[in-house]
Coordinates of C-alpha atoms in Angstrom, one line a residue:
A95 CA 29.4 -10.3 -29.1
T96 CA 33.0 -11.7 -30.1
L97 CA 35.7 -9.3 -30.0
T98 CA 39.5 -9.6 -29.9
L99 CA 42.4 -7.7 -29.1
G100 CA 45.5 -9.4 -29.8
S101 CA 45.2 -12.6 -27.7
M102 CA 43.4 -11.0 -24.6
K103 CA 40.8 -12.9 -23.2
L104 CA 38.3 -11.5 -20.5
Y105 CA 35.6 -12.7 -18.7
L106 CA 33.0 -9.7 -18.4
H107 CA 30.0 -9.6 -15.8
Y108 CA 27.1 -7.9 -16.7
D109 CA 26.1 -6.1 -13.5
I110 CA 23.0 -4.4 -14.4
D111 CA 19.4 -5.5 -15.6
V112 CA 19.5 -4.0 -19.2
Q113 CA 22.7 -5.2 -19.7
A114 CA 21.8 -9.0 -20.2
D115 CA 18.7 -7.8 -22.4
V116 CA 20.9 -6.2 -24.5
Y117 CA 23.4 -9.0 -25.0
G118 CA 20.2 -11.6 -25.2
S119 CA 21.8 -13.4 -22.7
A120 CA 20.7 -14.4 -19.2
A121 CA 24.0 -15.8 -17.9
A122 CA 25.8 -13.5 -15.4
T123 CA 29.6 -14.0 -16.8
S124 CA 30.2 -14.3 -20.6
R125 CA 33.7 -15.1 -21.7
V126 CA 34.3 -12.2 -24.3
K127 CA 37.4 -12.0 -27.0
I128 CA 38.5 -8.5 -27.4
N129 CA 39.2 -7.9 -31.0
E130 CA 39.7 -4.4 -32.7
L131 CA 37.2 -2.2 -30.7
K132 CA 36.2 -0.5 -34.1
E133 CA 34.1 -3.5 -34.8
C134 CA 32.2 -2.8 -31.8
T135 CA 32.2 0.2 -30.3
F136 CA 31.3 0.5 -26.1
I137 CA 29.7 3.6 -25.1
Y138 CA 28.5 4.9 -22.0
Q139 CA 25.6 6.7 -21.1
N140 CA 23.3 7.7 -18.2
Y141 CA 21.1 5.1 -16.7
N142 CA 18.4 6.2 -14.3
G143 CA 20.9 8.2 -12.1
G144 CA 22.4 5.1 -11.3
S145 CA 25.9 4.1 -10.0
M146 CA 29.0 3.2 -12.1
E147 CA 28.4 -0.5 -12.9
N148 CA 31.1 -3.2 -12.2
I149 CA 31.3 -4.5 -16.0
V150 CA 32.8 -0.8 -16.6
T151 CA 35.6 -1.1 -13.6
F152 CA 36.3 -4.8 -14.3
F153 CA 36.9 -4.2 -18.1
L154 CA 39.1 -1.0 -17.6
D155 CA 41.0 -2.6 -14.8
Q156 CA 42.2 -5.3 -16.9
Y157 CA 42.7 -3.4 -19.7
G158 CA 45.0 -1.1 -18.0
K159 CA 46.8 -3.9 -16.5
K160 CA 47.4 -5.1 -20.0
F161 CA 48.3 -1.8 -21.8
G162 CA 48.4 0.6 -18.9
A163 CA 45.8 2.9 -17.5
G164 CA 46.3 5.7 -20.0
G165 CA 46.0 3.4 -22.8
I166 CA 41.9 3.9 -22.8
P167 CA 40.8 4.4 -26.4
G168 CA 39.2 7.5 -27.7
A169 CA 36.6 8.3 -29.8
G170 CA 34.7 5.4 -31.4
G171 CA 36.4 3.3 -28.4
V172 CA 35.5 3.0 -25.0
G173 CA 34.2 6.5 -23.3
M174 CA 33.7 7.5 -19.6
V175 CA 31.4 10.6 -19.3
R176 CA 30.7 12.6 -15.5
D177 CA 28.7 15.9 -16.1
G178 CA 29.5 15.9 -19.5
K179 CA 33.2 15.3 -19.4
V180 CA 34.8 12.7 -21.2
L181 CA 37.4 10.9 -18.3
K182 CA 40.7 10.0 -19.7
N183 CA 41.8 7.6 -16.7
V184 CA 40.4 4.7 -15.2
S185 CA 41.7 6.4 -11.9
E186 CA 39.1 9.2 -12.5
L187 CA 36.0 6.9 -12.1
K188 CA 33.9 7.1 -8.7
D189 CA 31.1 5.0 -7.5
K190 CA 28.5 7.5 -8.2
D191 CA 29.3 8.2 -11.8
D192 CA 26.4 7.9 -14.1
V193 CA 27.5 5.7 -16.4
F194 CA 26.3 2.5 -18.1
M195 CA 27.9 0.0 -20.9
F196 CA 26.2 -1.6 -23.8
V197 CA 27.1 -2.9 -27.4
K198 CA 26.1 -1.0 -30.4
E199 CA 23.5 -2.9 -32.4
N200 CA 26.1 -4.0 -34.7
A201 CA 27.1 -6.4 -32.5
A202 CA 24.1 -7.3 -30.3
P203 CA 20.7 -9.1 -31.2
H204 CA 18.4 -6.9 -33.1
M205 CA 15.8 -7.6 -30.6
A206 CA 17.4 -6.3 -27.7
P207 CA 16.0 -2.8 -27.7
K208 CA 12.5 -4.4 -28.0
V209 CA 13.0 -6.5 -24.8
N210 CA 14.2 -3.3 -23.0
D211 CA 11.0 -1.2 -24.2
V212 CA 8.9 -3.7 -22.9
L213 CA 10.9 -4.1 -19.5
N214 CA 10.5 -0.5 -19.3
K215 CA 6.7 -0.7 -19.5
A216 CA 6.4 -3.4 -17.2
R217 CA 8.3 -1.2 -14.3
K218 CA 5.9 1.5 -15.2
N219 CA 2.9 -0.5 -14.9
V220 CA 4.4 -1.8 -11.3
E221 CA 4.9 1.6 -10.6
S222 CA 1.0 2.2 -11.2
K223 CA 0.1 -0.8 -9.7
R224 CA -1.3 -2.4 -12.8
Y225 CA 0.3 -5.8 -11.6
K226 CA -1.8 -8.1 -14.2
K227 CA -0.6 -5.8 -17.2
A228 CA 2.8 -6.1 -15.9
R229 CA 2.8 -9.7 -15.2
E230 CA 1.8 -10.6 -18.5
M231 CA 4.7 -8.6 -20.0
C232 CA 7.0 -10.3 -18.2
E233 CA 5.5 -13.8 -19.1
G234 CA 5.6 -13.2 -22.8
L235 CA 9.5 -12.1 -22.4
L236 CA 10.0 -15.6 -20.3
K237 CA 8.7 -17.7 -22.8
E238 CA 11.5 -16.2 -25.3
D239 CA 14.1 -16.3 -22.5
S240 CA 13.3 -18.3 -19.4
G241 CA 16.5 -16.7 -17.9
N242 CA 15.5 -13.2 -18.4
R243 CA 16.7 -11.9 -14.7
E244 CA 14.8 -8.7 -15.0
A245 CA 11.4 -10.4 -16.4
L246 CA 11.9 -12.8 -13.3
R247 CA 12.8 -9.9 -10.9
I248 CA 9.9 -7.8 -11.8
S249 CA 7.4 -10.7 -11.8
A250 CA 8.9 -12.0 -8.0
D251 CA 8.4 -8.4 -7.0
I252 CA 4.4 -8.4 -8.3
H253 CA 4.0 -11.8 -6.5
F254 CA 5.5 -10.3 -3.2
R255 CA 3.4 -6.8 -3.1
N256 CA 0.5 -9.0 -3.8
G257 CA 1.6 -11.3 -0.4
K258 CA 2.0 -14.5 -2.6
W259 CA 5.1 -15.3 -0.6
E260 CA 5.8 -18.9 -2.3
S261 CA 5.4 -17.7 -5.7
A262 CA 7.7 -14.5 -4.8
L263 CA 10.3 -16.9 -3.2
G264 CA 10.6 -19.4 -6.4
L265 CA 11.1 -16.5 -8.7
F266 CA 13.5 -14.8 -6.3
R267 CA 15.2 -18.1 -6.1
R268 CA 15.4 -18.2 -9.7
V269 CA 16.6 -14.4 -10.1
V270 CA 19.7 -15.2 -7.7
E271 CA 20.5 -18.8 -9.9
C272 CA 20.5 -16.8 -12.9
W273 CA 24.0 -15.1 -11.6
G274 CA 25.5 -18.5 -11.8
Y275 CA 27.7 -17.7 -9.1
K276 CA 27.9 -16.7 -5.0
V277 CA 29.0 -13.5 -3.7
K278 CA 32.3 -13.5 -1.8
S279 CA 33.2 -11.1 0.8
G280 CA 36.8 -10.7 -0.4
E281 CA 35.4 -9.0 -3.8
D282 CA 37.2 -5.6 -4.1
R283 CA 33.8 -4.1 -5.5
P284 CA 30.8 -6.1 -4.7
N285 CA 28.1 -6.2 -6.9
D286 CA 25.2 -4.3 -5.6
L287 CA 22.5 -5.6 -8.1
L288 CA 23.1 -9.2 -6.9
L289 CA 23.0 -8.1 -3.1
S290 CA 19.6 -6.4 -3.8
D291 CA 18.6 -9.7 -5.1
K292 CA 19.9 -11.9 -2.6
I293 CA 18.3 -9.4 0.4
R294 CA 14.8 -9.7 -1.7
L295 CA 15.4 -13.6 -1.5
A296 CA 16.0 -13.4 1.9
R297 CA 12.6 -11.2 2.8
S298 CA 10.6 -13.7 0.9
L299 CA 11.8 -16.6 2.9
I300 CA 11.0 -14.6 6.1
K301 CA 7.6 -14.1 4.8
F302 CA 7.4 -17.8 3.5
G303 CA 8.6 -18.8 7.3
D304 CA 12.2 -20.4 6.7
Y305 CA 13.9 -18.1 8.9
E306 CA 17.1 -20.5 9.0
E307 CA 18.1 -20.1 5.2
A308 CA 16.9 -16.7 5.1
L309 CA 19.5 -16.1 8.1
D310 CA 22.1 -17.8 6.1
V311 CA 21.6 -15.3 3.2
L312 CA 21.5 -12.4 5.0
E313 CA 24.6 -12.9 7.2
E314 CA 26.5 -13.8 3.6
V315 CA 25.1 -10.5 2.6
A316 CA 26.1 -8.8 5.6
D317 CA 30.0 -10.0 5.4
V318 CA 30.0 -8.2 2.2
M319 CA 28.1 -5.2 2.6
K320 CA 30.6 -4.1 5.6
L321 CA 33.1 -3.7 3.2
K322 CA 31.1 -1.0 1.3
P323 CA 32.2 2.5 2.2
Q324 CA 28.7 3.9 2.6
G325 CA 27.2 0.5 4.1
R326 CA 24.4 1.0 1.3
L327 CA 23.4 0.2 -1.9
D328 CA 22.5 2.5 -4.4
S329 CA 18.9 3.7 -4.7
I330 CA 18.4 1.8 -8.1
Y331 CA 19.0 -1.2 -6.4
G332 CA 16.4 -0.4 -3.6
G333 CA 18.6 1.4 -1.2
F334 CA 19.2 -1.5 1.3
S335 CA 21.5 -0.5 4.0
L336 CA 23.7 -2.6 6.2
D337 CA 21.4 -1.7 9.1
D338 CA 18.5 -3.1 7.1
V339 CA 20.2 -6.3 6.6
V340 CA 21.2 -6.5 10.3
I341 CA 17.3 -5.8 11.3
F342 CA 16.2 -8.6 8.8
I343 CA 18.9 -10.9 10.9
A344 CA 17.2 -9.8 14.2
V345 CA 13.8 -10.4 12.8
C346 CA 15.0 -14.0 11.8
H347 CA 16.5 -14.4 15.6
K348 CA 13.1 -13.3 17.0
E349 CA 11.2 -15.7 14.8
L350 CA 13.6 -18.5 15.8
G351 CA 12.7 -17.8 19.5
K352 CA 15.9 -15.9 20.4
L353 CA 13.9 -12.8 21.7
V354 CA 16.9 -11.6 23.8
E355 CA 19.2 -11.8 21.2
S356 CA 17.0 -10.2 18.6
A357 CA 16.4 -7.3 20.8
A358 CA 19.8 -6.7 21.6
I359 CA 20.7 -6.4 17.8
T360 CA 17.5 -4.2 17.2
E361 CA 18.9 -1.6 20.0
M362 CA 22.1 -1.2 18.6
I363 CA 20.4 -0.4 15.2
I364 CA 17.7 2.3 16.8
K365 CA 20.5 3.6 19.1
R366 CA 22.4 4.7 15.9
D367 CA 19.3 5.6 14.1
E368 CA 16.0 6.2 16.0
S369 CA 14.1 6.6 12.9
H370 CA 14.7 3.2 11.5
F371 CA 11.4 1.9 10.7
Q372 CA 11.8 -2.0 10.2
G373 CA 13.9 -1.5 13.5
L374 CA 11.1 0.4 15.6
L375 CA 8.9 -2.4 14.0
N376 CA 10.7 -5.3 15.1
Y377 CA 11.4 -3.9 18.7
A378 CA 7.5 -3.2 19.0
D379 CA 7.1 -6.9 18.0
I380 CA 9.6 -8.2 20.5
A381 CA 8.3 -6.1 23.4
G382 CA 4.9 -7.4 22.6
R383 CA 5.8 -10.8 22.8
M384 CA 7.4 -10.1 26.3
G385 CA 4.7 -8.8 27.4
K386 CA 5.3 -5.3 27.5
H387 CA 2.1 -4.2 25.5
K388 CA 2.3 -0.3 26.8
D389 CA 5.5 0.1 25.4
A390 CA 4.7 -1.9 22.3
V391 CA 1.9 0.6 21.6
G392 CA 4.2 3.6 22.2
I393 CA 6.6 2.1 19.5
L394 CA 3.7 1.3 17.2
M395 CA 2.2 4.5 17.4
R396 CA 5.4 6.0 15.9
C397 CA 5.6 3.5 13.3
I398 CA 2.0 4.4 12.0
V399 CA 3.0 7.9 11.9
M400 CA 5.8 7.2 9.7
Q401 CA 4.0 4.7 7.4
Q402 CA 0.0 5.0 7.6
E403 CA -0.4 2.1 4.9
N404 CA 2.1 -0.3 6.0
E405 CA 0.2 -3.7 6.9
E406 CA 2.6 -5.1 9.1
V407 CA 2.1 -2.2 11.5
K408 CA -1.8 -2.4 11.3
R409 CA -1.7 -6.1 12.2
L410 CA 0.8 -5.3 15.2
L411 CA -1.5 -2.2 16.3
G412 CA -4.8 -4.3 16.0
Q413 CA -3.1 -7.3 17.8
E414 CA -1.9 -4.9 20.7
V415 CA -5.0 -2.2 21.0
G416 CA -7.5 -5.1 20.3
R417 CA -6.0 -6.5 23.9
E418 CA -8.3 -6.3 27.1
E419 CA -6.4 -3.4 28.2
G420 CA -5.5 -1.9 24.7
V421 CA -7.6 1.4 24.8
E422 CA -5.8 2.2 28.3
N423 CA -2.4 1.7 26.8
V424 CA -3.3 4.1 24.0
K425 CA -4.4 6.6 26.5
S426 CA -1.3 5.9 28.4
N427 CA 1.2 6.9 25.2
V428 CA -1.6 9.3 23.7
P429 CA -3.6 11.2 26.2
I430 CA -7.4 11.9 24.6
S431 CA -8.3 15.3 24.2
P432 CA -9.6 17.3 21.1
Q433 CA -6.4 17.3 19.7
T434 CA -5.9 13.8 19.6
A435 CA -9.4 12.8 18.7
P436 CA -8.4 12.2 15.0
A437 CA -5.7 9.6 16.1
Y438 CA -8.2 7.5 17.9
A439 CA -10.7 7.6 15.4
F440 CA -7.9 6.4 13.1
L441 CA -6.8 3.8 15.2
A442 CA -10.3 2.6 15.5
T443 CA -10.6 1.8 12.1
I444 CA -7.3 -0.2 12.5
V445 CA -8.6 -2.2 15.3
R446 CA -12.0 -3.0 13.3
D447 CA -10.5 -4.1 10.4
T448 CA -8.4 -6.7 12.6
G449 CA -11.8 -8.0 13.8
H450 CA -11.7 -6.2 17.4
V451 CA -15.0 -4.5 17.1
G452 CA -15.1 -3.9 21.0
R453 CA -12.0 -1.9 20.8
N454 CA -13.4 -0.1 17.9
R455 CA -16.1 0.9 19.3
D456 CA -14.4 2.2 22.6
L457 CA -12.0 4.3 20.8
L458 CA -14.6 6.0 18.7
H459 CA -16.4 6.7 22.0
L460 CA -13.7 8.7 22.9
A461 CA -13.1 10.0 19.8
V462 CA -16.9 11.4 19.6
T463 CA -16.9 12.5 23.1
N464 CA -13.9 14.9 22.9
C465 CA -15.1 16.2 19.4
P466 CA -19.0 16.2 19.8
E467 CA -19.5 18.3 16.7
S468 CA -17.7 15.7 14.3
V469 CA -20.5 14.1 12.4
T470 CA -18.2 11.5 10.8
Y471 CA -17.2 10.4 14.4
G472 CA -21.1 10.5 15.5
L473 CA -21.5 8.1 12.1
N474 CA -18.6 5.6 12.6
Y475 CA -19.5 5.4 16.6
L476 CA -23.2 4.7 15.5
H477 CA -22.2 2.0 13.0
A478 CA -19.9 0.8 15.8
L479 CA -22.7 0.0 18.1
E480 CA -24.8 -1.2 15.3
L481 CA -22.0 -3.7 14.6
T482 CA -21.5 -5.0 18.2
G483 CA -25.6 -5.6 18.3
E484 CA -25.9 -2.7 20.9
V485 CA -29.5 -1.6 19.5
K486 CA -30.7 0.4 22.1
E487 CA -27.5 1.8 22.9
A488 CA -27.2 3.4 19.1
W489 CA -31.2 4.6 19.4
E490 CA -30.3 6.4 22.2
F491 CA -26.8 7.9 20.9
G492 CA -29.1 8.6 17.9
R493 CA -31.3 10.9 20.0
E494 CA -28.6 12.4 21.6
F495 CA -26.5 13.1 18.5
I496 CA -29.5 14.7 16.7
G497 CA -30.6 16.7 19.8
R498 CA -26.8 18.0 20.0
L499 CA -26.7 19.0 16.6
K500 CA -30.0 20.8 16.8
G501 CA -29.0 22.5 19.4
M502 CA -25.9 23.9 17.5
G503 CA -28.4 25.3 14.8
G504 CA -28.9 22.2 12.4
L505 CA -27.0 21.2 9.6
G506 CA -28.0 22.1 5.6
K507 CA -31.4 21.6 4.7
F508 CA -32.2 18.3 7.6
K509 CA -35.2 19.0 9.8
L510 CA -33.6 18.0 12.6
N511 CA -36.3 18.9 15.3
E512 CA -39.1 16.8 13.3
V513 CA -36.1 13.9 13.1
L514 CA -35.8 14.1 17.0
S515 CA -39.3 14.1 17.6
F516 CA -39.7 10.8 15.7
I517 CA -37.1 9.3 17.5
D518 CA -38.7 10.2 20.6
D519 CA -41.5 8.1 19.3
V520 CA -39.6 5.0 19.0
D521 CA -38.5 2.6 21.7
V522 CA -36.4 -0.1 20.0
G523 CA -35.9 -1.9 22.9
G524 CA -39.1 -2.0 24.3
D525 CA -42.9 -1.1 23.0
G526 CA -41.7 -0.3 19.5
Y527 CA -43.2 2.6 17.8
L528 CA -45.4 5.0 19.5
G529 CA -46.2 7.8 17.3
P530 CA -49.0 8.5 14.9
E531 CA -50.0 5.8 12.2
V532 CA -49.1 6.6 8.5
T533 CA -51.2 5.8 6.2
G534 CA -50.1 7.7 2.8
R535 CA -47.4 6.2 0.3
V536 CA -43.9 7.1 -0.5
E537 CA -43.8 6.3 -4.7
Y538 CA -40.9 6.5 -7.0
F539 CA -40.9 7.7 -10.5
K540 CA -38.6 8.5 -13.4
E541 CA -39.9 11.2 -15.6
T542 CA -38.9 9.5 -19.3
S543 CA -39.1 13.0 -21.2
T544 CA -36.5 14.2 -18.8
T545 CA -35.1 11.3 -17.2
K546 CA -35.4 13.0 -14.1
S547 CA -36.5 10.9 -10.9
H548 CA -38.7 12.6 -8.4
V549 CA -40.7 10.8 -5.6
V550 CA -44.5 11.5 -4.2
V551 CA -44.7 11.6 -0.6
D552 CA -48.5 11.4 0.6
G553 CA -49.3 12.8 -2.8
E554 CA -46.6 15.6 -2.5
K555 CA -44.2 15.7 -5.6
H556 CA -40.6 15.7 -4.6
P557 CA -38.6 16.4 -7.8
A558 CA -34.5 15.5 -7.6
K559 CA -32.6 18.7 -7.5
L560 CA -29.9 19.5 -10.4
T561 CA -26.7 18.7 -9.2
K562 CA -23.1 20.6 -9.5
K563 CA -21.5 19.5 -12.9
S564 CA -18.1 19.5 -11.2
T565 CA -19.0 16.6 -8.4
G566 CA -22.6 15.7 -9.0
V567 CA -23.4 16.2 -5.5
N568 CA -24.9 19.1 -3.7
F569 CA -23.9 18.4 -0.1
A570 CA -20.6 19.1 1.7
D571 CA -19.0 16.1 3.6
A572 CA -20.7 16.9 6.8
E573 CA -24.0 16.8 5.2
L574 CA -23.2 13.5 3.5
D575 CA -22.4 11.9 6.8
L576 CA -25.4 13.1 8.6
L577 CA -27.5 12.1 5.6
A578 CA -25.6 8.5 6.4
F579 CA -26.3 9.0 9.9
L580 CA -30.1 9.0 9.0
Y581 CA -30.1 6.1 6.8
T582 CA -28.3 4.0 9.4
L583 CA -31.1 5.0 12.0
V584 CA -33.3 3.6 9.0
K585 CA -31.3 0.2 8.7
I586 CA -31.2 -0.2 12.7
L587 CA -35.0 0.1 12.8
Y588 CA -35.4 -2.5 9.7
N589 CA -33.2 -5.2 11.2
S590 CA -34.5 -5.0 14.7
G591 CA -38.3 -5.7 13.3
N592 CA -39.6 -1.9 13.7
T593 CA -40.7 -1.5 10.7
R594 CA -44.0 -0.1 11.5
S595 CA -42.0 3.3 12.0
L596 CA -40.2 3.5 9.0
P597 CA -42.4 5.1 6.8
S598 CA -42.6 8.5 9.2
L599 CA -38.5 8.5 9.1
V600 CA -38.3 7.7 5.0
R601 CA -40.7 10.7 4.7
L602 CA -38.4 13.1 6.3
I603 CA -35.3 11.9 4.8
E604 CA -36.4 11.4 1.4
P605 CA -36.6 15.2 0.1
V606 CA -32.9 15.8 1.6
R607 CA -31.9 12.6 -0.2
L608 CA -33.2 13.8 -3.7
E609 CA -31.8 17.2 -2.8
A610 CA -27.8 15.6 -2.3
G611 CA -27.4 14.4 -5.9
D612 CA -25.4 11.6 -6.9
V613 CA -25.1 10.0 -3.4
H614 CA -24.4 6.7 -4.6
T615 CA -20.9 8.0 -6.1
T616 CA -19.6 9.3 -2.3
T617 CA -18.1 7.9 0.6
I618 CA -21.5 7.3 2.0
R619 CA -22.5 4.8 -1.0
N620 CA -23.0 1.8 1.1
E621 CA -25.4 3.4 3.5
N622 CA -27.2 4.6 0.7
A623 CA -27.5 1.2 -1.0
Y624 CA -29.0 -0.2 2.2
Y625 CA -31.7 2.8 2.5
S626 CA -32.5 2.5 -1.0
C627 CA -33.4 -1.0 -0.9
I628 CA -35.4 -0.5 2.6
S629 CA -37.2 2.6 1.6
Q630 CA -38.7 1.1 -1.6
C631 CA -39.6 -2.1 -0.1
I632 CA -41.5 -0.5 2.7
S633 CA -43.4 1.8 -0.2
V634 CA -44.6 -1.2 -2.0
S635 CA -48.6 -1.6 -0.8
E636 CA -49.8 -4.4 -3.6
M637 CA -48.0 -6.6 -6.1
G638 CA -48.7 -4.9 -9.7
E639 CA -49.7 -1.6 -8.1
A640 CA -48.4 1.4 -9.9
G641 CA -48.6 5.2 -9.6
E642 CA -48.5 7.7 -12.2
G643 CA -45.5 7.6 -14.7
E644 CA -43.0 5.2 -14.9
A645 CA -42.2 3.3 -11.7
E646 CA -38.3 2.5 -10.7

């Protein structure tokens, strides 16, 4: 866009993402000749609740210096709006004004609105975790304009979220390079978006392991952010605070082996903000590296409450609790009780996923001991014993747990007294199956006229029960977990070679399984898959033999 006003020439800096797209230029700074404003009207409008952009202030400041602060054109020229009120003077502008400047279509490339629409759709796809779709949209834009800063930024963010540190780092470097200049601490109005890009670049450098360069970038950013009145970037730019930047600096010192220096910096931030998540996380990591493992576990327990899905917290918790004394450190920070049993069960899943199956078993044992009525904890503990290869212990726990449930009145349609009698007849660690010999068969059929499955157990037909239309499942969660518990007993017998005993247990389970409904769509679908394979395998007596109807 070429504009002139007398002989005045200005360099306008395009502050926000959309600005470059509207102008069709990736350059951060572009020389513009100011012409009669009526040829190219500048308009302000709300942009996602963001703060006033630097381009607005820069242009109006320069205009005011040339023609006086009160000389802002009225309708058809430059307009500033706050809460529906048109502002008349530069001095009325504030940092949090919801304003955004762009050039009308008569002075901008015709493709600009289309580019902006694509970027908005890409952002929404990222928010919905449709990363592949968002990445493809950005790649399309970058083929047309390799310097489209927002397309680069979105692509870099996608790679960062997916743990592809090297790819994210390369893209964030390109984003920062598109600005064409460095941030200077002497600027009166530091550019929030550039600062945000620098911080994201530094985070990628940390993930990639280049701590020296990350430290240089962060110290440069910190010098600028000290000048900001609130010490924080606007939420539209990620909402990074000066404290966040300082903690990232502390992380770099920690990774460079300067634990004492990193701890001192981190303590300073935590004293100012006891809920600073990254600060607490870094402090816990430092404590662990210094051998203060009980303290590390205590801090990490606070962190996991704050962000239960944070992968770094899970990794550090798994590392700390997975230590030989890890469970005792947990008990020191969170005494075990029926009220805290859910926390122990949750921690068990974390340490299991980080490879510490022994600690997983120990935590679940504490959880089920303090909540003996919980079928979920019982099922998970049975799996833990199975995972550690403690077959005899798993079977003994099965006997104890089923007996406990039977004493509480049972659950649903399960014939727990018969299950318990069967378990008593099996010695998985010794003589095998001691119960009566089973000669009948279990046959699986699908009635082609109704497509309704049924089984025949020793000649008795058991049709599948119609399921609830809303869920496809007839059992409550506890009943499903108990069914999975029995499934797992079948799996333990099969894997330990006790196949002779399996028909008796399958006969007890099959009628209940059919009544449960579409179990394969529930949380116990894995247990159901194992069981279905095993039960059908042991039901085949000879190749080519078939019962009535169509065998599945």
